[in-house]
PDB file of C-alpha atoms in Angstrom:
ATOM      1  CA  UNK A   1      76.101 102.685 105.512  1.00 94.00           C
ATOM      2  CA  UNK A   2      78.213 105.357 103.376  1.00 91.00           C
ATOM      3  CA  UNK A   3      79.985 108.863 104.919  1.00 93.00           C
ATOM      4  CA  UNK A   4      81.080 111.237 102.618  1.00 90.00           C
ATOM      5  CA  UNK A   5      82.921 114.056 104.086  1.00 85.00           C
ATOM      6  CA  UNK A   6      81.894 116.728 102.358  1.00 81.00           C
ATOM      7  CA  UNK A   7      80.705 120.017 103.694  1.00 78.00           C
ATOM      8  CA  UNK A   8      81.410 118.484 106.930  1.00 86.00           C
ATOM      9  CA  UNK A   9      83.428 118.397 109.911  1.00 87.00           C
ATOM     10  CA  UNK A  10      84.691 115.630 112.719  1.00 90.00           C
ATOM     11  CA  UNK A  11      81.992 116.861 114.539  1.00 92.00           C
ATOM     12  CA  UNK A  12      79.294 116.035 112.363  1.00 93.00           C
ATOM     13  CA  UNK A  13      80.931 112.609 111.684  1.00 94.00           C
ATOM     14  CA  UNK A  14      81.064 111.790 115.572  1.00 95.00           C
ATOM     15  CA  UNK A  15      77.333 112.753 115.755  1.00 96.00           C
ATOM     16  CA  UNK A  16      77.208 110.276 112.755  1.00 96.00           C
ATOM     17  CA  UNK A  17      79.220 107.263 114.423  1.00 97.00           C
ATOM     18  CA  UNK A  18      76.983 108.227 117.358  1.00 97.00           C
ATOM     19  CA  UNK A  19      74.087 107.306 115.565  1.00 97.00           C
ATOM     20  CA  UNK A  20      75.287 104.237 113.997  1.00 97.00           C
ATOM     21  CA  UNK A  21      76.371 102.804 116.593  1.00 97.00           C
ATOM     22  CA  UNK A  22      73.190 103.324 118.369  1.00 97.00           C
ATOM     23  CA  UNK A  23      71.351 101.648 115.611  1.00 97.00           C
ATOM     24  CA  UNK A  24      73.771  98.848 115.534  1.00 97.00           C
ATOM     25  CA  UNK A  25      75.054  99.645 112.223  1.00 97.00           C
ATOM     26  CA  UNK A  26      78.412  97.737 112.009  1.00 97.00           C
ATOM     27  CA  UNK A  27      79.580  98.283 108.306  1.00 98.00           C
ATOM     28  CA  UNK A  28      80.219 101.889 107.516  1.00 98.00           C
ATOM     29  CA  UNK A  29      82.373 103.007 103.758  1.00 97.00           C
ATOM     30  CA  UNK A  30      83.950 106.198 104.535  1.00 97.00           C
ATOM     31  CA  UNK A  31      84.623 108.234 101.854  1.00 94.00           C
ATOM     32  CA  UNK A  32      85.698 112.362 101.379  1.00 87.00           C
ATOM     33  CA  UNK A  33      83.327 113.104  98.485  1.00 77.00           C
ATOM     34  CA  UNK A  34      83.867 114.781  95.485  1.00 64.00           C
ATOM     35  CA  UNK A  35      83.919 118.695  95.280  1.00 60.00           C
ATOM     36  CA  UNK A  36      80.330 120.531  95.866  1.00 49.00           C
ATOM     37  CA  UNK A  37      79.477 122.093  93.256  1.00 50.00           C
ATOM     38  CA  UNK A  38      78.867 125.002  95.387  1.00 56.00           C
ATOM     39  CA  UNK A  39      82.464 125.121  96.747  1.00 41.00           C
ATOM     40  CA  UNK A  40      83.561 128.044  98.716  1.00 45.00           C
ATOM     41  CA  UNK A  41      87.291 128.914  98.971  1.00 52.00           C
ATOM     42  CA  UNK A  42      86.275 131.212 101.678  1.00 48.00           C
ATOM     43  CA  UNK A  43      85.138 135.007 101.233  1.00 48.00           C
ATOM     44  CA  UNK A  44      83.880 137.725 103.858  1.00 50.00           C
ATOM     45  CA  UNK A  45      80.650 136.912 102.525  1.00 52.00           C
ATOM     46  CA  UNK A  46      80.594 132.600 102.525  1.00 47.00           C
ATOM     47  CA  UNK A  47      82.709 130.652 104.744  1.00 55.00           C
ATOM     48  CA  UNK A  48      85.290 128.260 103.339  1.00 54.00           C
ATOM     49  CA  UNK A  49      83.411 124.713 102.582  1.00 54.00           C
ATOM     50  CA  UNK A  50      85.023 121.619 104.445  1.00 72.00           C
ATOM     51  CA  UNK A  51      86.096 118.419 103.425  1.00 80.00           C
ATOM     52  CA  UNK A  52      86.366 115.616 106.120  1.00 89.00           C
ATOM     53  CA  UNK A  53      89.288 113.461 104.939  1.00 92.00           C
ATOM     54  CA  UNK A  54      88.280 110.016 104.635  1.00 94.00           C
ATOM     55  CA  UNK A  55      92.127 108.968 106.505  1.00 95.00           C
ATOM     56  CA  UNK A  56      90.666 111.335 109.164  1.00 94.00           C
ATOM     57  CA  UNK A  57      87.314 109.096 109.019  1.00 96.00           C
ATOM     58  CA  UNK A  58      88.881 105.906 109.623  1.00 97.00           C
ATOM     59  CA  UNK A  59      91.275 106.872 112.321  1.00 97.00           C
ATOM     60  CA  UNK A  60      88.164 108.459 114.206  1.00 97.00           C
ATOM     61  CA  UNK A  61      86.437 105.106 113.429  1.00 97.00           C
ATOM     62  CA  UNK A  62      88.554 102.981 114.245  1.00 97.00           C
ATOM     63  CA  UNK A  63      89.390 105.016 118.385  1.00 97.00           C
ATOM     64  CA  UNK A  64      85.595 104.764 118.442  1.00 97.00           C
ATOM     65  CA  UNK A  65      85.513 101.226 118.120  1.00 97.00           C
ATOM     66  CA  UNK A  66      82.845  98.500 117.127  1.00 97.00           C
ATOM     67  CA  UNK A  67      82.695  98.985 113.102  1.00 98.00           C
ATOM     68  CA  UNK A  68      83.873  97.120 110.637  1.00 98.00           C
ATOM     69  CA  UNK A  69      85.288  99.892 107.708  1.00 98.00           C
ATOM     70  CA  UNK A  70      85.566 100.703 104.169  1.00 98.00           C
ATOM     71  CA  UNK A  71      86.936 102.910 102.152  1.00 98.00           C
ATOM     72  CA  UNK A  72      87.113 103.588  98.631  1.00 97.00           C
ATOM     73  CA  UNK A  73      89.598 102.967  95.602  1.00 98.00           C
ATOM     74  CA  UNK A  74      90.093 104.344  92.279  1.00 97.00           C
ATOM     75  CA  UNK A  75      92.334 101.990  89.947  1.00 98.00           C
ATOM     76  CA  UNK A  76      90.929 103.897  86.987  1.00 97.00           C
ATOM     77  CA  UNK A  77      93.389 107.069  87.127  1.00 96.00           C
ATOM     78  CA  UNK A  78      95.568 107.123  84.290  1.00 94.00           C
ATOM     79  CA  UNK A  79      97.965 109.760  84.522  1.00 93.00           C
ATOM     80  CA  UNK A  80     101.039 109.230  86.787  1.00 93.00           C
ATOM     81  CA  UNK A  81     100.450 111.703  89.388  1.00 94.00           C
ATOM     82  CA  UNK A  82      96.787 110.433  89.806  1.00 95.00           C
ATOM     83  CA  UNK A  83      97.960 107.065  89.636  1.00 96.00           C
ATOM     84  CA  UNK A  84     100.584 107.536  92.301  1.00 96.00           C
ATOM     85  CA  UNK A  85      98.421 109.765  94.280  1.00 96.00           C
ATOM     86  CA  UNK A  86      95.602 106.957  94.276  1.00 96.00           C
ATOM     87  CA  UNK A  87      98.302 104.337  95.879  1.00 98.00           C
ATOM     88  CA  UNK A  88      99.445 106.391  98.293  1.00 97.00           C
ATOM     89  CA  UNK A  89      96.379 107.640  99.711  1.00 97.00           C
ATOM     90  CA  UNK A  90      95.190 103.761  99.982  1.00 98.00           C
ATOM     91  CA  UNK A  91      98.306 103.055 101.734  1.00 97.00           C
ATOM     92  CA  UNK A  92      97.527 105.826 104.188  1.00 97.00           C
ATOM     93  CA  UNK A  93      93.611 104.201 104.729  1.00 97.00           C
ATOM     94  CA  UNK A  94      95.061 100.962 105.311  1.00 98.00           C
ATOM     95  CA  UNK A  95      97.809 102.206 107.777  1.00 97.00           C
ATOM     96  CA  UNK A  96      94.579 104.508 109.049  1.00 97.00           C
ATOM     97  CA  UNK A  97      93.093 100.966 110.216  1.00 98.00           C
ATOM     98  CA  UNK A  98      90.351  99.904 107.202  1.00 98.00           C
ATOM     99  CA  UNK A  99      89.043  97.273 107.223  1.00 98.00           C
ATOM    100  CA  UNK A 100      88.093  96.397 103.420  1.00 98.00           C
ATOM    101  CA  UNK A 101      88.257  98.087  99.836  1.00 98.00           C
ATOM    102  CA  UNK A 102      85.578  99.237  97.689  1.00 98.00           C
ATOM    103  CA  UNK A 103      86.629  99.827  93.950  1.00 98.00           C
ATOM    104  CA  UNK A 104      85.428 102.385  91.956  1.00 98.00           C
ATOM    105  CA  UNK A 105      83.121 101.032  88.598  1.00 98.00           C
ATOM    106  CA  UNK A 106      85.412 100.399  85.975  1.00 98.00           C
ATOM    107  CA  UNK A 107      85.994  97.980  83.049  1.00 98.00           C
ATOM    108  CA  UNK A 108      89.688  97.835  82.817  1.00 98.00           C
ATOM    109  CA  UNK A 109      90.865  93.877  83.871  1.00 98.00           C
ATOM    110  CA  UNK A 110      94.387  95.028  84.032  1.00 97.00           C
ATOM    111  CA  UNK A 111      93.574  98.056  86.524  1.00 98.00           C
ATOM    112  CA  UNK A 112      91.827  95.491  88.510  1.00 98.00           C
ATOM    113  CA  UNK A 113      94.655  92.647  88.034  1.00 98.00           C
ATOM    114  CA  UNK A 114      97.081  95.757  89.934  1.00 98.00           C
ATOM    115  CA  UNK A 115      95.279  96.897  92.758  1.00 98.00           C
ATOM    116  CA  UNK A 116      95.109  92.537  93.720  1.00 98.00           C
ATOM    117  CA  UNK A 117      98.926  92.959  92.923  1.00 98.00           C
ATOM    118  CA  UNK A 118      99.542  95.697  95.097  1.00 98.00           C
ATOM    119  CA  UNK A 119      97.723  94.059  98.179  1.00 98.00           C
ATOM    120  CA  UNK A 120     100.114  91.007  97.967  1.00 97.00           C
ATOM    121  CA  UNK A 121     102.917  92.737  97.217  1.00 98.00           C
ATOM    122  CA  UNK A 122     102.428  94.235 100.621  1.00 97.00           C
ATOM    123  CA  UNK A 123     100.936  92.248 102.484  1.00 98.00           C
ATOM    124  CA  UNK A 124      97.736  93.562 103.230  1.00 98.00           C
ATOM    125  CA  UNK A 125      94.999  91.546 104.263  1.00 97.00           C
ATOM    126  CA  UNK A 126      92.057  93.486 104.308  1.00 98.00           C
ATOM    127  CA  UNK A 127      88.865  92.524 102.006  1.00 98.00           C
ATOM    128  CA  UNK A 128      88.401  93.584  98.604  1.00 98.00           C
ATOM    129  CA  UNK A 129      85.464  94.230  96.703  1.00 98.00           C
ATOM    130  CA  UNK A 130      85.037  95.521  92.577  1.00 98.00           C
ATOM    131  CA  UNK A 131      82.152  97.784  91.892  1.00 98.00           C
ATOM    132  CA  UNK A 132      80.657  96.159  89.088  1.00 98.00           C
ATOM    133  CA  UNK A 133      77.380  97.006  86.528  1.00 98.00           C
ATOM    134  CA  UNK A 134      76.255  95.851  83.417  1.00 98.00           C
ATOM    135  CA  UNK A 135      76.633  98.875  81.251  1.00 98.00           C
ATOM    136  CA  UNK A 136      74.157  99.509  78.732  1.00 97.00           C
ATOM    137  CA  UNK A 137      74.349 102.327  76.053  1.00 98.00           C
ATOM    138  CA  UNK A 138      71.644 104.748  78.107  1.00 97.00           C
ATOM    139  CA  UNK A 139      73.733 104.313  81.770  1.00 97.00           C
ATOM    140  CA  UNK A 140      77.316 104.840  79.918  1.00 98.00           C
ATOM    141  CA  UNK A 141      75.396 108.040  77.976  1.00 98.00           C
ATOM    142  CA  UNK A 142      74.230 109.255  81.423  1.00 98.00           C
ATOM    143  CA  UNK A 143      77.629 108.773  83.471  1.00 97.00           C
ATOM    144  CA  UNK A 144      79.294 110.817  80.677  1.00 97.00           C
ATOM    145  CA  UNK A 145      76.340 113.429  80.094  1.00 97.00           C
ATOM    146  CA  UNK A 146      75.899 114.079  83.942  1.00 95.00           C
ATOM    147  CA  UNK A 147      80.482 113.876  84.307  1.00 93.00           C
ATOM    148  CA  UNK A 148      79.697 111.227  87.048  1.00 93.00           C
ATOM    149  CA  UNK A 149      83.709 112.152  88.978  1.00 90.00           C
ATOM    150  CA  UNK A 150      85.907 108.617  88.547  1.00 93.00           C
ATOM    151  CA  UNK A 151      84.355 107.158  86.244  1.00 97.00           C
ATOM    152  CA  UNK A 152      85.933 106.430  82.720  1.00 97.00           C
ATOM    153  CA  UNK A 153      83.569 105.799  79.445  1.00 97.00           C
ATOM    154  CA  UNK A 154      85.820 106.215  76.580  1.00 97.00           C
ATOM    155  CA  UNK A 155      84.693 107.259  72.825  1.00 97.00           C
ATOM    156  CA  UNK A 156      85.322 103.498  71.928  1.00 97.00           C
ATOM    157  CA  UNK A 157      83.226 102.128  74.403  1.00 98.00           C
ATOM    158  CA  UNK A 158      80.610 103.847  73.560  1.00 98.00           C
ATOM    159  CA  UNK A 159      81.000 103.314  70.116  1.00 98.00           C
ATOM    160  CA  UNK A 160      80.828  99.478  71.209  1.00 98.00           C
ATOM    161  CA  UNK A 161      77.790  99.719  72.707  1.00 98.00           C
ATOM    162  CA  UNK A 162      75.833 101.913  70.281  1.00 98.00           C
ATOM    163  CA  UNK A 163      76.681  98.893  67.663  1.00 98.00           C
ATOM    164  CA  UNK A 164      75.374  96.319  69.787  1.00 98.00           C
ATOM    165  CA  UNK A 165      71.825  98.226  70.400  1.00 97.00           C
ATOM    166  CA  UNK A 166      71.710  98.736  67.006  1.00 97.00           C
ATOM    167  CA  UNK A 167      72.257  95.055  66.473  1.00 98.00           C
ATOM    168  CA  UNK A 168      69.866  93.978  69.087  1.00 97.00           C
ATOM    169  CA  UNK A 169      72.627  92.953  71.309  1.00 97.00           C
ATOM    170  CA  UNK A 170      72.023  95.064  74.298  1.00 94.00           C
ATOM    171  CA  UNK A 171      72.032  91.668  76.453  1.00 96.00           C
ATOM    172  CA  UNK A 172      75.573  91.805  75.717  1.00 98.00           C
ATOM    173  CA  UNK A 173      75.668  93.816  79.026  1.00 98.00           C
ATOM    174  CA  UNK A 174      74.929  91.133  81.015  1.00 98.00           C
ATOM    175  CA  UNK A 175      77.106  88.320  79.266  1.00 98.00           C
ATOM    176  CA  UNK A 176      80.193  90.941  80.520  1.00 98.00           C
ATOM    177  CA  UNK A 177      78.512  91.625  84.112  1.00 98.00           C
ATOM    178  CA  UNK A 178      78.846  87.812  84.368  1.00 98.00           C
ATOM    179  CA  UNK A 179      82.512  87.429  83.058  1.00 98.00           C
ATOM    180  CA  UNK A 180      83.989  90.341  85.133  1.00 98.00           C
ATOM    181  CA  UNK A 181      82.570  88.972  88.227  1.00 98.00           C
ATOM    182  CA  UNK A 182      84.253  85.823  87.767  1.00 98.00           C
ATOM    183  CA  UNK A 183      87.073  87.258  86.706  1.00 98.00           C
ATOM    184  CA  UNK A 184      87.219  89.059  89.519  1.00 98.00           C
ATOM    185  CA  UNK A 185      86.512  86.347  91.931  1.00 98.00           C
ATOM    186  CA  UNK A 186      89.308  84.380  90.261  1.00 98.00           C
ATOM    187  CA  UNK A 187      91.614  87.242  90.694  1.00 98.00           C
ATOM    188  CA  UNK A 188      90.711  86.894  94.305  1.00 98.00           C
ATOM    189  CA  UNK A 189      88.190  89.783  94.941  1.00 98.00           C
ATOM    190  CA  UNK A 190      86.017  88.770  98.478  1.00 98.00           C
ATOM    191  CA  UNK A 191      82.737  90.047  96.515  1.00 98.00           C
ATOM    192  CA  UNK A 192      81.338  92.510  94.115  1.00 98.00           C
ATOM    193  CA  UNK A 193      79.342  95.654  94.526  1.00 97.00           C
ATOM    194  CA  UNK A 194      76.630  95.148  92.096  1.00 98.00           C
ATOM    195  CA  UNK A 195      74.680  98.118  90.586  1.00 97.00           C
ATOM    196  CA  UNK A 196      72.410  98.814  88.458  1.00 96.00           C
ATOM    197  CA  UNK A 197      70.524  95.764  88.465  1.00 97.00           C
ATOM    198  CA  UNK A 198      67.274  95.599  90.604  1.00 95.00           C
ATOM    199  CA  UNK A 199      64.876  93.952  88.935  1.00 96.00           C
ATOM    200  CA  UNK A 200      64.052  90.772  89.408  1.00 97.00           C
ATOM    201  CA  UNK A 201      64.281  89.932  85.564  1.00 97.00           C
ATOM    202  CA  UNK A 202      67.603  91.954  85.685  1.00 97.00           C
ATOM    203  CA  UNK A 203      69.001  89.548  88.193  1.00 98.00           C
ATOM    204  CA  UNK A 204      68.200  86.496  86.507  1.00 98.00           C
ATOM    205  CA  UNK A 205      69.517  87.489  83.387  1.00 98.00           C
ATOM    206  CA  UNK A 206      73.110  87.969  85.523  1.00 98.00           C
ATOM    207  CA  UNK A 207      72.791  85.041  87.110  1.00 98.00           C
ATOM    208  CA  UNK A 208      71.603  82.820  84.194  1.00 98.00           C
ATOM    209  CA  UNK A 209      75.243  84.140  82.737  1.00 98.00           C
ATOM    210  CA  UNK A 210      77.506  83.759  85.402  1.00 98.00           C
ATOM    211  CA  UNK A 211      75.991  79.963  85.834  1.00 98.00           C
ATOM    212  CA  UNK A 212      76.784  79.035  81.665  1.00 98.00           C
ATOM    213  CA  UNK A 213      79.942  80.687  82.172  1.00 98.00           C
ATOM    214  CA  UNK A 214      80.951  79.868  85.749  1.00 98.00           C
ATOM    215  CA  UNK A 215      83.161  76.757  84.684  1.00 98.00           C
ATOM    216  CA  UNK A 216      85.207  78.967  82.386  1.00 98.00           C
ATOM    217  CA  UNK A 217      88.526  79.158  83.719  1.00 98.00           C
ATOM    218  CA  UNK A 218      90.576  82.870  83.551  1.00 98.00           C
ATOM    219  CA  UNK A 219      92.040  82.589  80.393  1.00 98.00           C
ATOM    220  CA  UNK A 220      88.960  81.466  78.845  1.00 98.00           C
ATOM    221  CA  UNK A 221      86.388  84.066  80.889  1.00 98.00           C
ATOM    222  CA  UNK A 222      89.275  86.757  79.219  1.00 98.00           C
ATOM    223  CA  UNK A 223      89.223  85.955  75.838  1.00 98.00           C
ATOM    224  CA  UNK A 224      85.113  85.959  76.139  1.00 98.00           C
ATOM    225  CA  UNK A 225      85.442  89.574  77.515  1.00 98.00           C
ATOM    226  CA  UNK A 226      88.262  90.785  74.888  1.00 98.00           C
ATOM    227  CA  UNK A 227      85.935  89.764  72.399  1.00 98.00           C
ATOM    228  CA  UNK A 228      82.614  91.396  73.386  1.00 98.00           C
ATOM    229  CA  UNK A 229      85.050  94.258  73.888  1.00 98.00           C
ATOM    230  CA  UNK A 230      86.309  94.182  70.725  1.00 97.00           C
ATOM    231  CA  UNK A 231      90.081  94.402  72.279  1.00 97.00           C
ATOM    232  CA  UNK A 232      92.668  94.690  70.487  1.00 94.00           C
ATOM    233  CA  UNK A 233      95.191  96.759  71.641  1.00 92.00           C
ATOM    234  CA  UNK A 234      94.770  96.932  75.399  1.00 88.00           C
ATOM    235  CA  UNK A 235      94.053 100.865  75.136  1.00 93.00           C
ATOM    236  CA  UNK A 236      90.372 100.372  74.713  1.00 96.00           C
ATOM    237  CA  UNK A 237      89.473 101.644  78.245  1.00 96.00           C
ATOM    238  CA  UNK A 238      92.066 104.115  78.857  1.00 94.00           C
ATOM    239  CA  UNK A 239      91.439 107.748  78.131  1.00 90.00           C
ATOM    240  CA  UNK A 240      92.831 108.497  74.973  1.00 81.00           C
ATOM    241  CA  UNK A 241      94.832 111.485  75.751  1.00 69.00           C
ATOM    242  CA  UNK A 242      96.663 109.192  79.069  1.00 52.00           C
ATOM    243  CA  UNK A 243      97.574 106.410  76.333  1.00 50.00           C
ATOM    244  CA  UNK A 244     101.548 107.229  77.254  1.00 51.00           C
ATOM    245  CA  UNK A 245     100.189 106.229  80.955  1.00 50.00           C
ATOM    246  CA  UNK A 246     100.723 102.484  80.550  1.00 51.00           C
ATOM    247  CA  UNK A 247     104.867 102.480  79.971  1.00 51.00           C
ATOM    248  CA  UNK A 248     104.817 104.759  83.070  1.00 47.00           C
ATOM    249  CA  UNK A 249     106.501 101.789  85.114  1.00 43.00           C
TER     250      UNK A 249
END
């Protein structure tokens, strides 16, 4: 079960733990939640909205007692401050006492090959899952019609996609659902969050994939997804005014 802090307080979340704990609801992802739309800095007519910090979550989580916690991650920030800032705050959930990591969707390997970097670097040992989908033209259209916060669809990609649905290639989706969860669990990942795929047809697709590709070893699952891609520059999936961002180390 997911929190999201916004528009509310530690009250309302210890009403919430309350409850979950009552129901015997062990696995909780705590998040703060992207800005309401109807934000209020605070006037004499509205009061200021609040934001429950999701490092505030898991410290009140964790004195409660009893739950096993997530929180969330975004690899997919390109700039250096956001990049930085993204690190840090993990560092903080972590310290905070969470339990595993939930990535934000995203298609860049190497931003995905860092965060499993930056756990062993420091030796952290808590679980990490990737927050995976097979990405078809109309969900990659509606993610950047509807501005869906964290999640990067670049010009390119869609281009890529609109040439495979014109081709009759839209199963393409799946063949790169399968590869990235391998990849993943190569890379060491504990499990995927799968989306988008609820049908029973759906499913079997996936799985028919991941099963004619599952003896594939990294190098080999890579090269499959570079070339559905089309990679070949690296940039593909990076926002193109944030290019500069890779030589930021």
């Amino acid at each position: 079960m997911h929190f999201s802090g916004k528009g509310r307080d530690i009250k309302d979340f210890e009403l919430f733990l309350h409850q979950a704990s009552s129901a015997q609801i062990r696995n909780l992802l705590l998040i703060t939640g992207d800005k309401l739309k109807e934000h209020s800095d605070g006037d004499d007519q509205f009061e200021r909205t609040r934001y429950l910090e999701s490092i505030n979550a898991v410290m009140s989580a964790k004195n409660y007692g009893g739950f096993n916690i997530g929180v969330a991650f975004n690899p997919f920030k390109y700039t250096e401050a956001e990049h930085y800032a993204q690190y840090l705050k993990l560092h903080k959930k972590v310290k905070a006492g969470a339990d595993f990591i939930i990535t934000q969707l995203g298609y860049d390997m190497d931003a995905l090959k860092e965060i499993k970097s930056f756990l062993k670097h420091y030796h952290y040992k808590q679980k990490i899952l990737a927050y995976v989908m097979p990405l078809s033209l109309a969900r990659a259209n509606f993610i950047v019609k509807n501005k869906v916060a964290g999640i990067v669809i670049t010009p390119y990609m869609l281009r890529v996609l609109a040439q495979e649905k014109q081709n009759g290639l839209a199963e393409n989706a799946y063949k790169r659902c399968a590869i990235q969860i391998l990849m993943c669990k190569l890379l060491g990942f504990n499990g995927v969050h799968l989306s988008a795929c609820e049908k029973s047809e759906e499913q079997k697709i996936l799985q028919n994939y991941i099963e004619q590709y599952q003896d594939d070893d990294f190098d080999e699952l890579e090269a499959r997804w570079k070339s559905l891609w089309q990679i070949k520059t690296g940039n593909e999936f990076v926002p193109e005014l944030t290019y500069d961002a890779r030589n930021r180390h």
